[in-house]
Amino acid sequence: MNKKDVILIITLLVIACVLLLFINQEKGNTANVYYDNNLVLKINLNKNNDYDVKGYNGNIHINVKDSYLSVTDEISPYHICQKKKIHNVGESLICLPNKVVIKIENNELDAIVGD
């Protein structure tokens, strides 16, 4: 195995990893908002809208625009929740000082099982 073979193998592995990152991302249609581990709000990501949810330190303002969810206003020391937009299944925003977690899910049925 020479130097060109090693470069080819590494290049193919990098391309495969990048493709896997983009292929496995499924766009969600629902966001579930939890306060202190209790479901308090279900948000339809297909409709642009604004929501307010009570957090531990005060209200959290949530914005949905073009299927992307973001926190636009909240009270916490570092405002980490406000720095990210999410829209893929499995992504979440965790506002730890406010005890609020927002999870993107896909509420479509995969299968129906009957007797």
XYZ file of N, CA, C and O in Angstrom:
460
model
N 0.859 -1.172 0.000
C 0.000 0.000 0.000
C 0.909 1.239 0.000
O 1.714 1.420 0.893
N 0.715 2.058 -1.016
C 1.567 3.241 -1.104
C 0.830 4.477 -0.590
O -0.315 4.409 -0.145
N 1.499 5.620 -0.710
C 0.967 6.865 -0.164
C -0.337 7.272 -0.850
O -1.262 7.764 -0.195
N -0.472 7.058 -2.147
C -1.688 7.426 -2.878
C -2.883 6.585 -2.437
O -4.007 7.077 -2.378
N -2.654 5.322 -2.130
C -3.733 4.461 -1.640
C -4.267 4.959 -0.292
O -5.479 4.971 -0.057
N -3.380 5.358 0.592
C -3.770 5.854 1.905
C -4.585 7.150 1.751
O -5.624 7.327 2.398
N -4.139 8.034 0.881
C -4.858 9.291 0.647
C -6.241 9.007 0.080
O -7.240 9.619 0.490
N -6.347 8.067 -0.852
C -7.640 7.703 -1.434
C -8.585 7.140 -0.379
O -9.759 7.512 -0.315
N -8.100 6.261 0.470
C -8.927 5.648 1.515
C -9.417 6.712 2.507
O -10.591 6.745 2.871
N -8.534 7.589 2.924
C -8.917 8.639 3.871
C -9.946 9.572 3.240
O -10.943 9.937 3.874
N -9.749 9.933 1.975
C -10.695 10.806 1.284
C -12.070 10.160 1.185
O -13.098 10.805 1.432
N -12.126 8.889 0.838
C -13.402 8.181 0.741
C -14.097 8.086 2.093
O -15.327 8.216 2.182
N -13.344 7.864 3.153
C -13.926 7.799 4.494
C -14.504 9.151 4.916
O -15.595 9.219 5.498
N -13.811 10.228 4.620
C -14.306 11.562 4.960
C -15.581 11.862 4.192
O -16.570 12.356 4.753
N -15.612 11.552 2.907
C -16.810 11.782 2.093
C -17.978 10.957 2.622
O -19.105 11.450 2.725
N -17.734 9.705 2.986
C -18.798 8.846 3.510
C -19.352 9.399 4.822
O -20.571 9.404 5.042
N -18.498 9.883 5.697
C -18.959 10.442 6.975
C -19.797 11.699 6.754
O -20.830 11.889 7.404
N -19.384 12.564 5.850
C -20.140 13.782 5.565
C -21.502 13.435 4.989
O -22.524 14.008 5.367
N -21.554 12.481 4.081
C -22.829 12.067 3.502
C -23.763 11.478 4.555
O -24.965 11.734 4.533
N -23.231 10.702 5.477
C -24.060 10.125 6.541
C -24.668 11.207 7.424
O -25.805 11.084 7.877
N -23.931 12.261 7.683
C -24.465 13.352 8.499
C -25.667 14.011 7.841
O -26.631 14.371 8.505
N -25.640 14.172 6.531
C -26.729 14.852 5.838
C -27.879 13.928 5.478
O -29.025 14.348 5.444
N -27.626 12.677 5.236
C -28.675 11.743 4.829
C -29.574 11.372 5.999
O -30.786 11.251 5.853
N -29.029 11.211 7.190
C -29.798 10.726 8.335
C -30.630 11.793 9.030
O -31.313 11.496 9.991
N -30.591 13.015 8.570
C -31.342 14.061 9.239
C -32.747 14.156 8.653
O -32.924 14.468 7.492
N -33.724 13.872 9.492
C -35.128 13.911 9.103
C -35.776 15.138 9.725
O -35.648 15.401 10.919
N -36.474 15.903 8.907
C -37.133 17.117 9.384
C -38.330 16.738 10.254
O -39.162 15.934 9.861
N -38.408 17.316 11.427
C -39.511 17.038 12.332
C -40.716 17.914 12.046
O -40.612 18.946 11.389
N -41.866 17.492 12.539
C -43.075 18.288 12.341
C -43.692 18.761 13.650
O -44.632 19.534 13.644
N -43.153 18.314 14.776
C -43.691 18.687 16.082
C -42.549 18.927 17.065
O -41.561 18.207 17.059
N -42.737 19.935 17.892
C -41.804 20.167 18.994
C -42.575 20.034 20.300
O -43.667 20.585 20.447
N -42.038 19.265 21.211
C -42.640 19.118 22.537
C -41.831 19.939 23.528
O -40.610 19.839 23.591
N -42.542 20.763 24.304
C -41.894 21.627 25.285
C -42.197 21.070 26.670
O -43.358 20.873 27.035
N -41.130 20.821 27.426
C -41.257 20.265 28.772
C -40.751 21.287 29.792
O -39.703 21.902 29.603
N -41.518 21.463 30.862
C -41.075 22.276 31.993
C -41.006 21.366 33.212
O -42.002 20.737 33.580
N -39.845 21.267 33.782
C -39.626 20.421 34.957
C -40.095 18.986 34.682
O -40.805 18.380 35.482
N -39.760 18.474 33.494
C -40.071 17.119 33.013
C -41.555 16.864 32.762
O -41.967 15.721 32.628
N -42.367 17.898 32.694
C -43.790 17.758 32.375
C -44.070 18.417 31.030
O -43.677 19.567 30.806
N -44.775 17.703 30.154
C -45.130 18.256 28.853
C -46.109 19.406 29.047
O -47.174 19.237 29.633
N -45.737 20.601 28.562
C -46.600 21.770 28.735
C -47.107 22.333 27.413
O -48.078 23.094 27.406
N -46.471 21.955 26.293
C -46.883 22.523 25.013
C -46.404 21.646 23.867
O -45.291 21.131 23.894
N -47.295 21.459 22.870
C -46.929 20.816 21.608
C -46.998 21.884 20.538
O -47.987 22.589 20.421
N -45.933 21.992 19.744
C -45.842 23.039 18.728
C -45.789 22.404 17.351
O -44.984 21.500 17.099
N -46.639 22.882 16.452
C -46.628 22.457 15.057
C -45.570 23.274 14.319
O -45.685 24.491 14.209
N -44.545 22.602 13.806
C -43.450 23.303 13.143
C -43.795 23.727 11.718
O -43.016 24.425 11.077
N -44.951 23.306 11.217
C -45.347 23.675 9.862
C -46.068 25.023 9.813
O -46.428 25.482 8.740
N -46.307 25.636 10.971
C -46.986 26.936 11.033
C -46.077 27.946 11.727
O -45.603 27.700 12.831
N -45.855 29.078 11.091
C -45.080 30.153 11.719
C -45.906 30.756 12.851
O -47.061 31.114 12.658
N -45.312 30.847 14.026
C -46.036 31.352 15.183
C -45.056 31.679 16.303
O -43.893 31.285 16.268
N -45.537 32.385 17.312
C -44.771 32.687 18.521
C -45.492 32.100 19.724
O -46.718 32.077 19.770
N -44.711 31.639 20.695
C -45.262 31.015 21.894
C -44.516 31.544 23.114
O -43.337 31.859 23.033
N -45.203 31.585 24.238
C -44.581 31.906 25.518
C -44.826 30.758 26.480
O -45.942 30.261 26.601
N -43.756 30.342 27.155
C -43.817 29.247 28.113
C -43.205 29.733 29.417
O -42.179 30.414 29.421
N -43.844 29.376 30.514
C -43.327 29.750 31.833
C -42.104 28.905 32.164
O -42.146 27.679 32.116
N -41.005 29.553 32.483
C -39.794 28.877 32.925
C -39.531 29.191 34.388
O -40.238 29.992 35.008
N -38.520 28.584 34.943
C -38.189 28.777 36.352
C -37.822 30.230 36.662
O -38.190 30.770 37.695
N -37.092 30.890 35.747
C -36.656 32.276 35.949
C -37.570 33.303 35.294
O -37.301 34.493 35.372
N -38.596 32.852 34.598
C -39.496 33.769 33.905
C -39.943 33.159 32.587
O -39.652 32.002 32.282
N -40.629 33.940 31.782
C -41.152 33.440 30.517
C -40.056 33.222 29.479
O -39.074 33.959 29.439
N -40.288 32.212 28.651
C -39.407 31.901 27.530
C -40.208 32.127 26.264
O -41.298 31.574 26.110
N -39.674 32.935 25.367
C -40.361 33.233 24.114
C -39.795 32.332 23.011
O -38.594 32.328 22.758
N -40.678 31.546 22.385
C -40.294 30.592 21.345
C -40.867 31.073 20.018
O -42.022 31.467 19.936
N -40.040 31.017 18.974
C -40.461 31.446 17.649
C -40.307 30.292 16.668
O -39.291 29.597 16.677
N -41.343 30.085 15.835
C -41.271 29.106 14.756
C -41.396 29.865 13.442
O -42.371 30.593 13.237
N -40.395 29.713 12.584
C -40.418 30.372 11.281
C -39.770 29.442 10.258
O -38.636 28.986 10.455
N -40.506 29.156 9.197
C -40.024 28.290 8.111
C -39.551 26.931 8.637
O -38.502 26.438 8.253
N -40.309 26.345 9.549
C -40.048 25.033 10.163
C -38.847 25.010 11.104
O -38.451 23.952 11.567
N -38.244 26.142 11.373
C -37.144 26.221 12.333
C -37.668 26.792 13.638
O -38.423 27.762 13.651
N -37.250 26.202 14.746
C -37.653 26.656 16.075
C -36.458 27.311 16.750
O -35.338 26.785 16.690
N -36.714 28.438 17.388
C -35.648 29.096 18.142
C -36.244 29.771 19.374
O -37.417 30.110 19.405
N -35.416 29.939 20.381
C -35.784 30.695 21.570
C -35.269 32.108 21.343
O -34.075 32.312 21.120
N -36.176 33.078 21.353
C -35.775 34.453 21.048
C -35.597 35.316 22.288
O -34.952 36.348 22.216
N -36.162 34.887 23.416
C -36.008 35.664 24.640
C -36.191 34.750 25.841
O -37.146 33.973 25.893
N -35.273 34.833 26.777
C -35.353 34.063 28.016
C -34.415 34.682 29.029
O -33.533 35.440 28.674
N -34.647 34.363 30.284
C -33.837 34.924 31.361
C -32.912 33.834 31.894
O -33.366 32.861 32.493
N -31.624 33.985 31.599
C -30.615 33.081 32.136
C -29.265 33.788 32.047
O -29.116 34.764 31.303
N -28.267 33.301 32.768
C -26.980 34.010 32.807
C -26.263 34.110 31.451
O -25.688 35.130 31.131
N -26.288 33.059 30.645
C -25.487 33.050 29.417
C -26.318 33.023 28.133
O -25.766 33.073 27.051
N -27.614 32.886 28.217
C -28.520 32.880 27.061
C -28.113 31.838 26.014
O -28.188 32.093 24.815
N -27.726 30.672 26.458
C -27.292 29.615 25.542
C -28.450 29.126 24.676
O -28.261 28.797 23.513
N -29.650 29.101 25.208
C -30.826 28.643 24.439
C -31.059 29.486 23.196
O -31.613 29.008 22.217
N -30.677 30.731 23.225
C -30.957 31.645 22.134
C -29.959 31.533 20.988
O -30.121 32.173 19.969
N -28.943 30.707 21.120
C -27.864 30.675 20.135
C -28.029 29.615 19.060
O -27.169 29.467 18.211
N -29.141 28.869 19.071
C -29.288 27.763 18.134
C -30.710 27.694 17.598
O -31.657 28.003 18.303
N -30.828 27.281 16.334
C -32.128 26.982 15.729
C -32.156 25.487 15.446
O -31.154 24.905 15.042
N -33.328 24.866 15.661
C -33.439 23.429 15.443
C -34.631 23.120 14.550
O -35.599 23.884 14.508
N -34.546 21.986 13.820
C -35.684 21.539 13.018
C -35.635 20.053 12.676
O -36.571 19.523 12.120
N -34.569 19.346 12.992
C -34.455 17.922 12.685
C -34.895 17.059 13.861
O -34.713 17.436 15.025
N -35.463 15.900 13.553
C -35.887 14.950 14.585
C -34.690 14.590 15.456
O -33.604 14.319 14.958
N -34.893 14.630 16.752
C -33.840 14.285 17.699
C -33.077 15.480 18.246
O -32.386 15.363 19.248
N -33.199 16.625 17.597
C -32.525 17.814 18.106
C -33.308 18.374 19.287
O -34.517 18.191 19.390
N -32.604 19.074 20.169
C -33.283 19.661 21.316
C -32.587 20.938 21.761
O -31.409 21.142 21.489
N -33.349 21.779 22.419
C -32.825 22.961 23.099
C -33.049 22.741 24.588
O -34.163 22.425 25.005
N -32.006 22.909 25.364
C -32.120 22.688 26.803
C -31.792 23.989 27.517
O -30.662 24.463 27.467
N -32.792 24.576 28.133
C -32.626 25.803 28.911
C -32.558 25.402 30.376
O -33.557 25.469 31.098
N -31.400 24.965 30.799
C -31.237 24.384 32.125
C -31.600 25.325 33.270
O -32.321 24.914 34.180
N -31.189 26.600 33.256
C -31.581 27.464 34.378
C -33.104 27.652 34.483
O -33.618 27.918 35.554
N -33.806 27.504 33.361
C -35.256 27.669 33.357
C -36.010 26.350 33.466
O -37.241 26.339 33.451
N -35.300 25.231 33.519
C -35.876 23.893 33.620
C -36.801 23.582 32.440
O -37.829 22.929 32.582
N -36.437 24.078 31.243
C -37.235 23.872 30.042
C -36.409 23.107 29.013
O -35.242 23.427 28.780
N -37.040 22.085 28.423
C -36.422 21.296 27.359
C -37.390 21.279 26.184
O -38.582 21.030 26.357
N -36.872 21.536 24.991
C -37.677 21.505 23.769
C -37.085 20.427 22.868
O -35.905 20.493 22.525
N -37.908 19.434 22.491
C -37.453 18.314 21.672
C -38.225 18.277 20.361
O -39.447 18.399 20.360
N -37.509 18.078 19.256
C -38.143 17.938 17.957
C -38.450 16.458 17.742
O -37.587 15.602 17.902
N -39.691 16.178 17.378
C -40.119 14.802 17.149
C -40.942 14.730 15.878
O -41.361 15.751 15.336
N -41.164 13.526 15.420
C -42.006 13.303 14.254
C -43.174 12.458 14.720
O -43.012 11.295 15.039
N -44.354 13.021 14.783
C -45.515 12.330 15.336
C -46.312 11.544 14.302
O -47.460 11.208 14.536
N -45.713 11.253 13.152
C -46.409 10.423 12.173
C -46.312 8.964 12.588
O -45.326 8.527 13.166
N -47.349 8.189 12.290
C -47.345 6.772 12.609
C -46.425 6.023 11.658
O -46.472 6.211 10.450
N -45.589 5.147 12.207
C -44.737 4.295 11.381
C -45.487 3.037 10.967
O -45.306 2.523 9.885
N -46.322 2.511 11.868
C -47.050 1.277 11.597
C -48.252 1.198 12.523
O -48.290 1.799 13.583
N -49.239 0.432 12.100
C -50.412 0.201 12.925
C -50.463 -1.294 13.202
O -50.434 -2.123 12.300
N -50.542 -1.633 14.496
C -50.571 -3.030 14.901
C -51.936 -3.318 15.479
O -52.443 -2.586 16.329
N -52.555 -4.402 15.024
C -53.889 -4.737 15.500
C -53.961 -6.185 15.936
O -53.053 -6.971 15.727
N -55.084 -6.535 16.533
C -55.289 -7.915 16.989
C -55.774 -8.784 15.869
O -56.516 -8.467 15.025
